[in-house]
Coordinates of C-alpha atoms and ligand atoms in Angstrom, one line a residue:
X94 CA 14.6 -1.4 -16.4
X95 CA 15.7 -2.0 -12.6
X96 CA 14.4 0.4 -9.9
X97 CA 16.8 2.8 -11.1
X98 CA 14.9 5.4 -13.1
X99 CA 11.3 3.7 -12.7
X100 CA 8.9 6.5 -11.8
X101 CA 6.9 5.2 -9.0
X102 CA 3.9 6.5 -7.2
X103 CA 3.2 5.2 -3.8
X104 CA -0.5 5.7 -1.9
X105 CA -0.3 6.0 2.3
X106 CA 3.4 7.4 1.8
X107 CA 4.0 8.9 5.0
X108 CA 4.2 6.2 7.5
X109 CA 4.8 2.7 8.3
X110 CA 4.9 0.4 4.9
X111 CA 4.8 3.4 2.4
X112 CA 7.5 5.5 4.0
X113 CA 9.9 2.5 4.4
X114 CA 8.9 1.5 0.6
X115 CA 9.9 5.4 -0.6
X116 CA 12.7 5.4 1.1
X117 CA 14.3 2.0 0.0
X118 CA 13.4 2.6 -3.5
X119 CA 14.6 6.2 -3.7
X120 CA 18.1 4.7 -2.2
X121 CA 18.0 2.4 -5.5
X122 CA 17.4 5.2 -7.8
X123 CA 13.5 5.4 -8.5
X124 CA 12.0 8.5 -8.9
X125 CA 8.8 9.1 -6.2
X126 CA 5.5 10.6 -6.3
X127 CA 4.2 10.2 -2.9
X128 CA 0.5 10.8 -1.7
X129 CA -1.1 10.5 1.8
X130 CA -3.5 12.9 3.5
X131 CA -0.8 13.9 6.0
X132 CA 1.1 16.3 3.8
X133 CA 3.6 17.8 6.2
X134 CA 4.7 14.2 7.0
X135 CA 5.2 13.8 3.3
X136 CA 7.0 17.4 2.7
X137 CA 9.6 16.2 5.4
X138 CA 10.1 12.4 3.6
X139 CA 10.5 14.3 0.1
X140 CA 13.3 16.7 1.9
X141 CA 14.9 13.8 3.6
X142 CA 15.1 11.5 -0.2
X143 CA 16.4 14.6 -1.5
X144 CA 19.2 15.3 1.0
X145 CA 20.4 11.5 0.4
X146 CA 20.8 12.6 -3.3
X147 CA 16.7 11.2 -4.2
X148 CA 14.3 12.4 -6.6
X149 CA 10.8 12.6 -5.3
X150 CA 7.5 14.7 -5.2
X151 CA 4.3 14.7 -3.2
X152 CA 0.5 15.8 -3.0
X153 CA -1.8 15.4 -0.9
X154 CA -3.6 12.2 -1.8
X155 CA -6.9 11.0 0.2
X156 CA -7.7 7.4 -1.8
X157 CA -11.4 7.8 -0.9
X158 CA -11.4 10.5 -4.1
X159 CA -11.1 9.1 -7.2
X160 CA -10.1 12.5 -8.5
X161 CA -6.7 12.2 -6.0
X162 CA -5.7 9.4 -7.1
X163 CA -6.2 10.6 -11.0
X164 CA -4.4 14.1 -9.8
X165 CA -1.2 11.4 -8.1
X166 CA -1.1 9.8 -11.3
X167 CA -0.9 13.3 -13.1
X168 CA 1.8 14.6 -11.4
X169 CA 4.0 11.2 -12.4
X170 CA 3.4 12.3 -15.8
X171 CA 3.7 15.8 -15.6
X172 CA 7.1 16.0 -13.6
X173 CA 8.8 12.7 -15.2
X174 CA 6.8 11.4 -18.2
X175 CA 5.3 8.5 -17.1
X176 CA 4.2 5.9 -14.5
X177 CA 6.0 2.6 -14.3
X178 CA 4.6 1.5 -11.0
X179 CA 1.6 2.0 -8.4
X180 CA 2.0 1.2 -5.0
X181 CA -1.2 1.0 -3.8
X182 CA -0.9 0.8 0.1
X183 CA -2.8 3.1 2.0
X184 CA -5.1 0.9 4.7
X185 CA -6.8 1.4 7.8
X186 CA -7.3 -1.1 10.3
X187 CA -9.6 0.2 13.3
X188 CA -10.2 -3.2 14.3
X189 CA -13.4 -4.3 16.6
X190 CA -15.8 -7.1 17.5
X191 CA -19.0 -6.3 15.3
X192 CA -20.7 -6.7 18.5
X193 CA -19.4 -3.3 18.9
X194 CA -21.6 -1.7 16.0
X195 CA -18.6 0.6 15.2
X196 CA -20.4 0.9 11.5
X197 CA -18.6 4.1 10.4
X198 CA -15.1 2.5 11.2
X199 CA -16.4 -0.7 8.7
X200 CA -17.0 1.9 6.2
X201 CA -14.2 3.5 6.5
X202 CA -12.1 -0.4 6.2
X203 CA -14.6 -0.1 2.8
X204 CA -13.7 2.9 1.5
X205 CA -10.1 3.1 2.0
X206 CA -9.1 -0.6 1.4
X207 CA -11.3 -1.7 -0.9
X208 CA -12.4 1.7 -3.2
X209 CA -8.9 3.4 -2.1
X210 CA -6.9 0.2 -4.3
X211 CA -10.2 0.3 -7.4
X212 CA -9.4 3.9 -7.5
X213 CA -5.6 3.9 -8.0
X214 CA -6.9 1.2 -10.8
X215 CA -9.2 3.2 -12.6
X216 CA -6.2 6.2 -12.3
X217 CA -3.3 4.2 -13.3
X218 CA -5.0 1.6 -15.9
X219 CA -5.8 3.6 -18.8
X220 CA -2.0 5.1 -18.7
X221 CA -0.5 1.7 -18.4
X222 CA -2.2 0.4 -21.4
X223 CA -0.7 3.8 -23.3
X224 CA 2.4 3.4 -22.1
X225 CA 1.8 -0.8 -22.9
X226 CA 3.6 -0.9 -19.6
X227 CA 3.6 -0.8 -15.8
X228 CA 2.9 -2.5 -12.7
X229 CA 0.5 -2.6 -10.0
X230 CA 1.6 -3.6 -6.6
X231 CA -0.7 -4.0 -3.4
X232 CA -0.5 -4.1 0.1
X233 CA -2.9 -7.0 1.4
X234 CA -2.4 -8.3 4.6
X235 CA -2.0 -12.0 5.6
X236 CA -5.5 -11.2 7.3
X237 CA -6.8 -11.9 3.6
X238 CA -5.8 -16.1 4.6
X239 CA -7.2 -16.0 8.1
X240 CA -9.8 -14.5 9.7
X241 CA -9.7 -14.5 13.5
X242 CA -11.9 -12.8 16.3
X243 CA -12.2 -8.7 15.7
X244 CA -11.1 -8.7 12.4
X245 CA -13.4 -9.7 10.1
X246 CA -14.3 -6.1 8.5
X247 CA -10.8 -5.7 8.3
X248 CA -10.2 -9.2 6.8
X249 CA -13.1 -9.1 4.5
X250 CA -11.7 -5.9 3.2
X251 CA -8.5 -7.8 2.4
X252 CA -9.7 -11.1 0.8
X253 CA -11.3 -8.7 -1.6
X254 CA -8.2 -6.7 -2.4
X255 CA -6.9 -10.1 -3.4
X256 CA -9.9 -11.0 -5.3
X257 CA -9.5 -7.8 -7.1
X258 CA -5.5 -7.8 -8.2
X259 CA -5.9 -11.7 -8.8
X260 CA -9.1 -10.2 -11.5
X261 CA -6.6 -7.9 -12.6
X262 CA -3.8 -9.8 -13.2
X263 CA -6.1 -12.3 -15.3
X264 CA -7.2 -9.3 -17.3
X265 CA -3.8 -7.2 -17.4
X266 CA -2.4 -9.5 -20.7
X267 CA 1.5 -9.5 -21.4
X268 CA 2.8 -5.9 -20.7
X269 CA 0.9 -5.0 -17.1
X270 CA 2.2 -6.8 -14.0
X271 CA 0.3 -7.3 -11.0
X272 CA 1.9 -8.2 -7.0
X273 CA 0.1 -8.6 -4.2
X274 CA 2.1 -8.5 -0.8
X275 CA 1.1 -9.7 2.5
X276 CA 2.3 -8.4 5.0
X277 CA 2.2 -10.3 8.4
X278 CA 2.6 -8.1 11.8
X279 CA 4.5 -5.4 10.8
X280 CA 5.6 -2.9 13.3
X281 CA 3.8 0.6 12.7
X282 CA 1.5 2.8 14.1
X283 CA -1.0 0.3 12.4
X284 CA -1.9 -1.4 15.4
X285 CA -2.7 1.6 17.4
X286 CA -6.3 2.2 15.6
X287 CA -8.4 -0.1 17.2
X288 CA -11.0 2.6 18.8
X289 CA -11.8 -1.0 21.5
X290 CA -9.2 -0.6 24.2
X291 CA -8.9 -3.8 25.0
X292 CA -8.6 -5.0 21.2
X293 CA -6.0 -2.4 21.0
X294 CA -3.8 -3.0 24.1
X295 CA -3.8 -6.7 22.9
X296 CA -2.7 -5.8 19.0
X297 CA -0.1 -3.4 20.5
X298 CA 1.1 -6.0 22.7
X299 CA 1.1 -8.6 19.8
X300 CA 3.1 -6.5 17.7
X301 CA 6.1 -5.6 20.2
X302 CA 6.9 -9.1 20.9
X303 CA 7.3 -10.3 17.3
X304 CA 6.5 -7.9 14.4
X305 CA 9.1 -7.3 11.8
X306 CA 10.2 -3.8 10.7
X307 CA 8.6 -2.2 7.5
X308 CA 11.7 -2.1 5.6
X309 CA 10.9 -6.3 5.6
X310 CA 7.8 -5.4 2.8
X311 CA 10.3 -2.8 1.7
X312 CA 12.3 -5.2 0.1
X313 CA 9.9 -7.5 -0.9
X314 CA 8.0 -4.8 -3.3
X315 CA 11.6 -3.8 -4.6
X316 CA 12.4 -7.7 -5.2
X317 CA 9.1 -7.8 -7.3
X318 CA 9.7 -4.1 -9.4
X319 CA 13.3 -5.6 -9.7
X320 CA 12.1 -8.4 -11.6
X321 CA 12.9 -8.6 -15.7
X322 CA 9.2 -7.4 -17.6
X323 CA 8.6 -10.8 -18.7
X324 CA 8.5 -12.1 -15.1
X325 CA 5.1 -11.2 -13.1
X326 CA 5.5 -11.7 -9.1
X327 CA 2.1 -12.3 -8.2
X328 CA 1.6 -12.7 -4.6
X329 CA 4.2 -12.1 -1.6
X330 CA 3.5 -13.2 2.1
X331 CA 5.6 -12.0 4.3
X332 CA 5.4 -12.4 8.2
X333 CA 7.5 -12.6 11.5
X334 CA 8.9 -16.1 11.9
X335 CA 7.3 -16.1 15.2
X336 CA 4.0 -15.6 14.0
X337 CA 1.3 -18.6 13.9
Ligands
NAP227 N1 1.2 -3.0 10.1 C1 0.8 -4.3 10.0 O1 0.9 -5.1 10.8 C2 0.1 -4.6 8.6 C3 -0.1 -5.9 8.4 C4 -0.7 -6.3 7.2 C5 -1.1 -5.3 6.2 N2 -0.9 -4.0 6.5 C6 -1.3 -3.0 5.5 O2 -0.2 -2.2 5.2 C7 -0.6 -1.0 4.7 C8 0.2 0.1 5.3 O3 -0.1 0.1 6.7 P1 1.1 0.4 7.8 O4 1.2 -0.8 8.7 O5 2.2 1.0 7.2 O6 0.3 1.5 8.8 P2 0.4 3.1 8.9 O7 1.8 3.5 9.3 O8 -0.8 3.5 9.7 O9 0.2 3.6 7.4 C9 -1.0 3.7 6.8 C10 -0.9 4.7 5.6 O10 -2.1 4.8 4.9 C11 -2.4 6.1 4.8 N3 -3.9 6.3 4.7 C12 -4.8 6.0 5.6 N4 -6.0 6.5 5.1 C13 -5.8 7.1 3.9 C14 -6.6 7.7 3.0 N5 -7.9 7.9 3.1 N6 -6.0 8.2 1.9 C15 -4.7 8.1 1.7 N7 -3.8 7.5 2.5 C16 -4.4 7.0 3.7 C17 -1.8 6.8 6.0 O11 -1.5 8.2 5.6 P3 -2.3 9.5 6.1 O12 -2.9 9.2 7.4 O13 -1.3 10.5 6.1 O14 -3.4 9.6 5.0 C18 -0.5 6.1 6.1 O15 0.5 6.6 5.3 C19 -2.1 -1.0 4.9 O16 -2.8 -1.3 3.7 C20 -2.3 -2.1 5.9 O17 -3.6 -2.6 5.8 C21 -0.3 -3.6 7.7

């Protein structure tokens, strides 16, 4: 199957990565299930795939409840039958030096990076080994190869994401495929979390000279669903040219 048809649910839908990711993939014909807490910001991207001649759906999705992601999965089922892929890409990056004891904004790097991308697991795994098909894809961060200065919560969080879908992928046997991407600096609101001013006017700056749009991880998620069945494309880095 190409994208065209492949019923795909996509976590942290409505911005940045995931809204680029929903839209490309509705343009090639796959049908949507989008979750994110913001669910006006979802409503609008559903009416806008639709105008363009798209099929997709939404609910409001918060990955720090298991039971969302098992209700996200649901609605794939319910509305088209099955689930061929899950995009598991909501993240939060409220970067800081741990100097700064912002303990709460480490949990939260926790909860939504790490248990966010377990839970879509637990949601999605059972129905994949029914179905004897279907493909996880995650967004890492290149963060997961290097940590630098402020970001080793954030970093941490992402070296274990890859530890986790590298563990799945070893486990998944011949009909469940398993991507990791990586993004590099991409150029969302992503950057703008950092409660440390001065972390964040550096970030910000960072990203305006050389990020790449989020249409670039886009097309690297639709290069791996795109893929034949028998071909697994297992991890993805992609980053500005210009960055070290
Ligand atoms: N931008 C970069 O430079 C960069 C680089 C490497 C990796 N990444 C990764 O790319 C992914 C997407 O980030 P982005 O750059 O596209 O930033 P973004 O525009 O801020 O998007 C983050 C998305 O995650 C969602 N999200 C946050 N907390 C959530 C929760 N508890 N439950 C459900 N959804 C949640 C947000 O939606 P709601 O707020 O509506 O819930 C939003 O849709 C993240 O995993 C991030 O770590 C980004």
């Amino acid at each position: 199957m190409a994208t065209t048809d492949k019923v795909v649910a996509i976590t942290g839908a409505s911005s940045g990565i995931g809204e680029a990711t929903a839209l490309l993939l509705a343009e090639r014909g796959a049908r949507l299930v989008l979750g994110a807490r913001r669910s006006e910001r979802l409503a609008d991207l559903v009416a806008r795939i639709e105008k363009a001649g798209g099929t997709a759906v939404h609910t409001r999705t918060d990955v720090t409840r298991r039971e969302d992601l098992h209700a996200l999965v649901a609605l794939a089922r319910e509305r088209f039958g099955r689930l061929d892929v899950l995009v598991g890409n909501a993240g939060v990056g409220p970067i800081s030096p741990l100097d700064d004891l912002r303990v709460d904004e480490w949990d939260e790097m926790v909860d939504v990076n790490i248990k966010g991308v377990l839970h879509g697991i637990a949601a999605a795994l059972p129905v994949f080994r029914e179905q004897q098909a279907g493909h996880f894809i995650t967004t890492a961060s290149t963060a997961a190869f290097n940590v630098v200065p402020a970001m080793a919560v954030y970093a941490g969080t992402k070296v274990a994401v890859r530890s986790i879908c590298e563990g799945l992928r070893q486990e998944a046997g011949p009909s469940v495929r398993v991507t990791t991407v990586f993004p590099g600096f991409v150029h969302t609101g992503f950057a703008e979390a950092s409660s440390n001013t001065a972390v964040r006017e550096r970030i910000a700056g960072m990203r305006d000279e050389i990020a790449i749009p989020p249409d670039a991880i886009a097309r690297a998620i639709a290069f791996a669903i795109e893929q034949p069945a028998d071909v697994d494309v297992n991890e993805i880095a992609v980053r500005p040219t210009a960055q070290s």
